[in-house]
């Protein structure tokens, strides 16, 4: 990737971005920060607030993040999973790139995308008495698939923007809290490993046979798993903080699966017969991306490139356990992806929806 290509790609994306809007007023203290959570009008004010508050930690972005994520009246860890995990991904990017500015951007995004029901569900599950039966993510998601409490809840079709339908329904909200409560999180690295495999099947193995389709929101889950792993391994030392982080990821998986209408999961779809002989290594994937990474080209789609990169990172972490799962998924995306579905748009391709 040359410097010129990177600049051209940046300029192509930058042209679609809206400039910062001035906030109605400044955020001056913790009370202001908590009171204005979820108000996008204060995006600029939050960014200024966190940029100033880092001085309290002698310029240490990790200390700044830990303070706001896990302490205070409304810890921002609960908001990392809003917007399909965009604040989570941005925070992970900041750790990998060692960029303090991105830490403040992540906290800002978490603040303006705050969703109080996410905090309430996680806290209710956290504070309840331990269940008699703890289950793995796979066992729980299989139960979610056939749970009648979620039938017909997404009245306007698929799309993560439909979360209010879930949060405003007492029955479905209680059911989701129960699924978070029952997760066996006694071994956090194992849970991440399990969620990693599930995320790949959800991203590439939920379409109808012989009708490849890729859901935008489900395809963000491998990235969310990788991002959680990066944060957990690099910045989180307190076991309780790690537990809430992993349960937040699990909540995001469950919510995304439900908003996308609980498609049937079929791992055999990751290796269709016509691709069986192709998924040999990652090198051809790298070469193709480098060759076609031009503005307007196939790999100008940020979500596609992000998913492929996350699959590679998860393969490095869990390939010894899951074999060629991640490589198969990457090859499938490379060969069969033509666009995204799952947005709730009229006449879009649907996944293999059972109900």
Coordinates of C-alpha atoms in Angstrom, one line a residue:
X1 CA 0.0 0.0 0.0
X2 CA 1.6 3.2 -1.1
X3 CA 1.4 6.6 0.5
X4 CA -0.5 7.9 -2.4
X5 CA -3.2 5.1 -2.2
X6 CA -3.6 5.7 1.5
X7 CA -4.1 9.5 0.9
X8 CA -6.6 8.8 -1.9
X9 CA -8.5 6.4 0.3
X10 CA -8.6 8.9 3.2
X11 CA -9.8 11.7 0.9
X12 CA -12.5 9.4 -0.6
X13 CA -13.9 8.7 2.9
X14 CA -13.3 12.1 4.3
X15 CA -15.6 13.6 1.7
X16 CA -18.6 11.9 3.2
X17 CA -17.9 13.1 6.8
X18 CA -19.9 15.9 8.3
X19 CA -17.9 18.6 10.1
X20 CA -18.0 19.0 13.9
X21 CA -21.0 21.0 15.1
X22 CA -20.5 23.4 18.0
X23 CA -22.2 22.1 21.2
X24 CA -24.8 24.2 23.0
X25 CA -22.3 24.7 25.9
X26 CA -19.3 23.2 27.5
X27 CA -19.1 20.1 29.8
X28 CA -17.2 21.2 32.9
X29 CA -17.4 18.4 35.4
X30 CA -18.5 14.8 36.1
X31 CA -22.1 15.8 36.8
X32 CA -22.3 17.5 33.4
X33 CA -20.8 14.4 31.8
X34 CA -23.4 12.1 33.3
X35 CA -26.4 14.3 32.8
X36 CA -25.7 14.8 29.1
X37 CA -25.0 11.2 28.2
X38 CA -26.7 10.2 25.0
X39 CA -27.1 13.7 23.6
X40 CA -25.2 13.8 20.3
X41 CA -25.4 17.6 20.3
X42 CA -22.6 17.6 22.9
X43 CA -20.1 15.5 20.9
X44 CA -17.7 18.4 20.5
X45 CA -18.1 19.3 24.2
X46 CA -17.3 15.7 25.3
X47 CA -14.2 15.6 23.1
X48 CA -13.0 18.9 24.7
X49 CA -13.8 17.6 28.1
X50 CA -11.8 14.3 27.7
X51 CA -9.0 16.2 26.0
X52 CA -8.7 18.4 29.1
X53 CA -9.3 15.6 31.6
X54 CA -6.2 13.6 30.4
X55 CA -4.1 16.2 32.2
X56 CA -5.4 14.9 35.5
X57 CA -3.7 11.6 34.6
X58 CA -0.4 13.3 33.5
X59 CA -1.2 12.6 29.8
X60 CA -1.7 8.8 30.4
X61 CA -4.5 7.7 28.0
X62 CA -4.9 4.3 29.6
X63 CA -5.5 5.9 33.0
X64 CA -8.0 8.3 31.5
X65 CA -9.9 5.4 29.8
X66 CA -9.9 3.1 32.9
X67 CA -11.2 6.0 35.0
X68 CA -14.1 6.8 32.8
X69 CA -14.9 3.2 31.6
X70 CA -15.1 1.5 35.0
X71 CA -15.6 4.1 37.7
X72 CA -18.2 6.8 38.5
X73 CA -22.0 6.9 38.5
X74 CA -22.3 5.9 34.9
X75 CA -19.2 4.0 33.8
X76 CA -18.8 4.3 30.0
X77 CA -17.9 0.6 29.6
X78 CA -21.7 0.0 29.2
X79 CA -21.7 2.3 26.2
X80 CA -18.8 0.6 24.4
X81 CA -21.4 -1.7 22.8
X82 CA -23.8 0.9 21.5
X83 CA -23.9 1.5 17.8
X84 CA -22.9 -2.1 17.1
X85 CA -19.8 -1.7 19.1
X86 CA -18.3 1.3 17.4
X87 CA -16.8 2.9 20.5
X88 CA -15.4 -0.5 21.4
X89 CA -13.7 -0.9 18.0
X90 CA -12.3 2.7 18.2
X91 CA -10.9 2.1 21.6
X92 CA -9.2 -1.1 20.4
X93 CA -7.8 0.7 17.4
X94 CA -6.3 3.3 19.8
X95 CA -4.6 0.6 21.8
X96 CA -3.2 -1.1 18.7
X97 CA -2.0 2.1 17.1
X98 CA -1.0 3.7 20.4
X99 CA -2.9 6.9 19.6
X100 CA -4.1 8.9 22.6
X101 CA -6.4 11.1 20.5
X102 CA -8.4 8.0 19.5
X103 CA -8.9 7.1 23.1
X104 CA -10.6 10.4 23.7
X105 CA -12.6 9.9 20.5
X106 CA -13.7 6.5 21.7
X107 CA -14.9 7.9 25.0
X108 CA -16.7 10.7 23.2
X109 CA -18.4 8.3 20.9
X110 CA -19.4 6.1 23.9
X111 CA -20.8 9.2 25.7
X112 CA -23.0 10.4 22.8
X113 CA -24.2 6.9 21.9
X114 CA -25.1 6.0 25.5
X115 CA -28.1 3.7 25.8
X116 CA -29.4 3.4 29.4
X117 CA -31.1 0.0 28.8
X118 CA -27.7 -1.5 28.0
X119 CA -26.4 -0.5 31.4
X120 CA -29.6 -1.7 33.2
X121 CA -29.6 -5.1 31.5
X122 CA -25.9 -5.7 32.3
X123 CA -26.3 -4.4 35.9
X124 CA -29.4 -6.5 36.6
X125 CA -27.6 -9.6 35.3
X126 CA -24.5 -8.8 37.3
X127 CA -26.2 -8.1 40.6
X128 CA -28.6 -11.1 40.5
X129 CA -27.9 -14.3 42.4
X130 CA -25.7 -16.7 40.4
X131 CA -27.8 -19.1 38.3
X132 CA -28.0 -22.8 39.1
X133 CA -27.1 -23.6 35.5
X134 CA -24.5 -21.6 33.6
X135 CA -24.2 -22.2 29.9
X136 CA -21.8 -21.6 27.0
X137 CA -22.5 -18.9 24.4
X138 CA -23.3 -21.6 21.8
X139 CA -25.9 -23.4 24.0
X140 CA -27.5 -20.1 25.0
X141 CA -27.7 -18.8 21.4
X142 CA -29.3 -22.1 20.3
X143 CA -32.0 -21.4 22.9
X144 CA -32.4 -17.8 21.7
X145 CA -33.1 -19.2 18.2
X146 CA -36.2 -21.0 19.3
X147 CA -37.3 -18.6 22.1
X148 CA -40.9 -17.5 21.3
X149 CA -40.5 -14.4 23.4
X150 CA -38.6 -12.8 20.5
X151 CA -41.1 -13.8 17.8
X152 CA -42.4 -10.8 15.8
X153 CA -40.6 -8.3 18.0
X154 CA -38.8 -6.6 15.0
X155 CA -41.9 -5.1 13.5
X156 CA -40.1 -3.0 10.8
X157 CA -37.7 -5.8 9.6
X158 CA -34.0 -6.3 10.4
X159 CA -31.6 -3.6 11.5
X160 CA -29.7 -2.7 14.7
X161 CA -31.6 0.6 14.6
X162 CA -34.6 -1.4 15.7
X163 CA -33.2 -1.9 19.3
X164 CA -36.0 0.2 20.8
X165 CA -38.5 -2.5 19.9
X166 CA -36.6 -4.8 22.2
X167 CA -35.9 -2.4 25.0
X168 CA -39.4 -1.2 25.2
X169 CA -40.9 -4.6 25.5
X170 CA -40.8 -5.9 29.1
X171 CA -41.0 -9.6 28.1
X172 CA -38.2 -9.5 25.5
X173 CA -36.0 -7.3 27.7
X174 CA -36.4 -9.7 30.7
X175 CA -35.5 -12.6 28.4
X176 CA -32.3 -10.9 27.2
X177 CA -31.3 -10.2 30.8
X178 CA -31.8 -13.9 31.6
X179 CA -29.5 -14.9 28.7
X180 CA -26.8 -12.5 29.9
X181 CA -27.3 -13.8 33.5
X182 CA -26.9 -17.4 32.5
X183 CA -23.6 -17.0 30.6
X184 CA -20.8 -19.0 32.0
X185 CA -18.1 -16.4 32.4
X186 CA -15.9 -18.2 34.9
X187 CA -13.2 -18.5 32.2
X188 CA -13.1 -15.2 30.2
X189 CA -10.4 -16.3 27.7
X190 CA -12.5 -19.4 26.9
X191 CA -15.7 -17.4 26.5
X192 CA -13.9 -15.1 24.0
X193 CA -12.7 -18.1 22.1
X194 CA -16.2 -19.5 21.9
X195 CA -17.7 -16.1 20.9
X196 CA -15.0 -15.9 18.2
X197 CA -16.2 -19.1 16.5
X198 CA -19.8 -18.1 16.8
X199 CA -19.2 -14.7 15.3
X200 CA -17.6 -16.2 12.2
X201 CA -20.6 -18.5 11.6
X202 CA -23.0 -15.6 12.1
X203 CA -21.1 -13.5 9.6
X204 CA -20.7 -16.0 6.8
X205 CA -23.0 -19.0 7.6
X206 CA -26.5 -17.6 8.0
X207 CA -27.7 -17.3 4.3
X208 CA -30.0 -19.6 2.4
X209 CA -28.2 -22.5 0.7
X210 CA -26.8 -21.5 -2.7
X211 CA -27.8 -17.9 -2.1
X212 CA -24.8 -16.2 -0.5
X213 CA -25.7 -13.1 1.5
X214 CA -23.8 -11.1 4.1
X215 CA -25.4 -9.1 6.9
X216 CA -23.8 -5.8 7.7
X217 CA -24.4 -6.0 11.4
X218 CA -23.6 -9.7 11.9
X219 CA -20.3 -9.1 10.0
X220 CA -19.2 -6.6 12.5
X221 CA -19.2 -9.2 15.3
X222 CA -15.8 -10.7 14.5
X223 CA -14.3 -7.2 14.8
X224 CA -16.1 -6.7 18.1
X225 CA -14.6 -10.0 19.4
X226 CA -11.1 -9.0 18.3
X227 CA -11.6 -5.6 19.9
X228 CA -12.7 -7.0 23.2
X229 CA -9.7 -9.3 23.2
X230 CA -7.3 -6.4 22.6
X231 CA -8.8 -4.3 25.4
X232 CA -9.0 -7.2 27.8
X233 CA -5.4 -8.4 27.3
X234 CA -3.8 -4.9 27.2
X235 CA -5.7 -2.6 29.5
X236 CA -7.9 -4.6 31.9
X237 CA -6.4 -6.0 35.1
X238 CA -9.4 -6.2 37.4
X239 CA -11.3 -9.5 37.0
X240 CA -14.7 -7.7 37.6
X241 CA -14.0 -5.2 34.9
X242 CA -13.1 -8.0 32.5
X243 CA -16.3 -9.9 33.4
X244 CA -18.5 -6.9 32.5
X245 CA -16.6 -6.3 29.3
X246 CA -17.1 -9.9 28.1
X247 CA -20.7 -9.9 29.2
X248 CA -21.2 -6.6 27.3
X249 CA -19.8 -8.3 24.2
X250 CA -22.2 -11.3 24.7
X251 CA -25.1 -8.9 25.1
X252 CA -24.1 -7.3 21.8
X253 CA -24.1 -10.7 20.1
X254 CA -27.5 -11.6 21.4
X255 CA -29.0 -8.2 20.5
X256 CA -27.5 -8.3 17.0
X257 CA -28.7 -11.8 16.4
X258 CA -32.3 -10.9 17.4
X259 CA -32.4 -7.6 15.5
X260 CA -31.3 -9.5 12.4
X261 CA -34.2 -11.9 12.8
X262 CA -32.4 -14.9 14.3
X263 CA -31.2 -16.5 11.0
X264 CA -30.3 -20.2 11.0
X265 CA -26.6 -20.9 11.6
X266 CA -25.0 -23.4 9.4
X267 CA -21.2 -23.8 9.6
X268 CA -21.1 -26.0 6.5
X269 CA -21.9 -22.9 4.4
X270 CA -18.4 -21.5 5.1
X271 CA -16.9 -24.0 2.6
X272 CA -19.1 -24.2 -0.4
X273 CA -18.0 -26.9 -3.0
X274 CA -16.8 -24.3 -5.5
X275 CA -14.4 -22.7 -2.9
X276 CA -13.2 -25.9 -1.3
X277 CA -9.9 -26.0 -3.1
X278 CA -9.1 -22.3 -2.8
X279 CA -8.8 -21.6 0.9
X280 CA -5.2 -22.6 1.2
X281 CA -3.5 -19.6 2.7
X282 CA -3.8 -15.9 3.6
X283 CA -1.2 -14.7 1.0
X284 CA -3.5 -14.5 -2.0
X285 CA -6.0 -12.6 0.1
X286 CA -3.3 -10.0 1.1
X287 CA -2.2 -9.7 -2.6
X288 CA -5.7 -9.2 -3.9
X289 CA -6.5 -6.5 -1.3
X290 CA -3.2 -4.7 -2.1
X291 CA -3.9 -4.8 -5.8
X292 CA -7.5 -3.6 -5.6
X293 CA -7.3 -1.2 -2.6
X294 CA -8.3 1.9 -4.7
X295 CA -11.0 4.5 -4.1
X296 CA -14.2 3.1 -5.6
X297 CA -12.8 -0.4 -5.9
X298 CA -14.0 -3.5 -4.3
X299 CA -11.9 -3.0 -1.2
X300 CA -12.9 0.6 -0.7
X301 CA -15.7 -0.8 1.5
X302 CA -14.4 -0.2 5.0
X303 CA -16.6 -2.9 6.6
X304 CA -15.4 -5.6 4.3
X305 CA -11.7 -4.8 4.8
X306 CA -12.2 -4.5 8.5
X307 CA -14.0 -7.9 8.7
X308 CA -11.2 -9.6 6.7
X309 CA -8.5 -8.1 9.0
X310 CA -10.4 -9.2 12.1
X311 CA -10.7 -12.7 10.7
X312 CA -6.9 -12.8 10.2
X313 CA -6.3 -11.6 13.8
X314 CA -8.7 -14.1 15.2
X315 CA -7.0 -16.9 13.2
X316 CA -3.7 -15.9 14.8
X317 CA -5.3 -16.2 18.2
X318 CA -7.5 -19.2 17.9
X319 CA -6.4 -21.0 14.7
X320 CA -4.8 -23.8 16.7
X321 CA -8.3 -24.5 18.2
X322 CA -10.6 -23.8 15.4
X323 CA -8.5 -24.9 12.5
X324 CA -9.1 -23.2 9.1
X325 CA -12.5 -21.7 10.2
X326 CA -11.3 -18.1 9.8
X327 CA -9.5 -18.7 6.5
X328 CA -12.5 -20.3 5.1
X329 CA -14.7 -17.3 6.1
X330 CA -12.2 -14.9 4.6
X331 CA -12.1 -16.8 1.3
X332 CA -15.9 -16.9 1.2
X333 CA -16.1 -13.1 1.7
X334 CA -13.5 -12.5 -1.0
X335 CA -15.3 -14.7 -3.6
X336 CA -19.0 -14.2 -2.8
X337 CA -19.4 -10.8 -1.2
X338 CA -21.2 -8.3 -3.5
X339 CA -22.7 -6.0 -0.9
X340 CA -24.5 -5.9 2.5
X341 CA -27.9 -6.9 3.6
X342 CA -29.7 -6.7 6.9
X343 CA -30.4 -3.0 6.8
X344 CA -34.2 -3.3 6.6
X345 CA -34.3 -1.9 3.1
X346 CA -37.2 -2.9 0.8
X347 CA -36.4 -5.9 -1.4
X348 CA -33.0 -6.5 0.0
X349 CA -31.7 -10.1 0.0
X350 CA -32.8 -11.9 3.2
X351 CA -30.8 -14.4 5.2
X352 CA -32.1 -17.9 6.1
X353 CA -34.8 -16.7 8.5
X354 CA -36.7 -19.5 10.2
X355 CA -39.6 -17.5 11.7

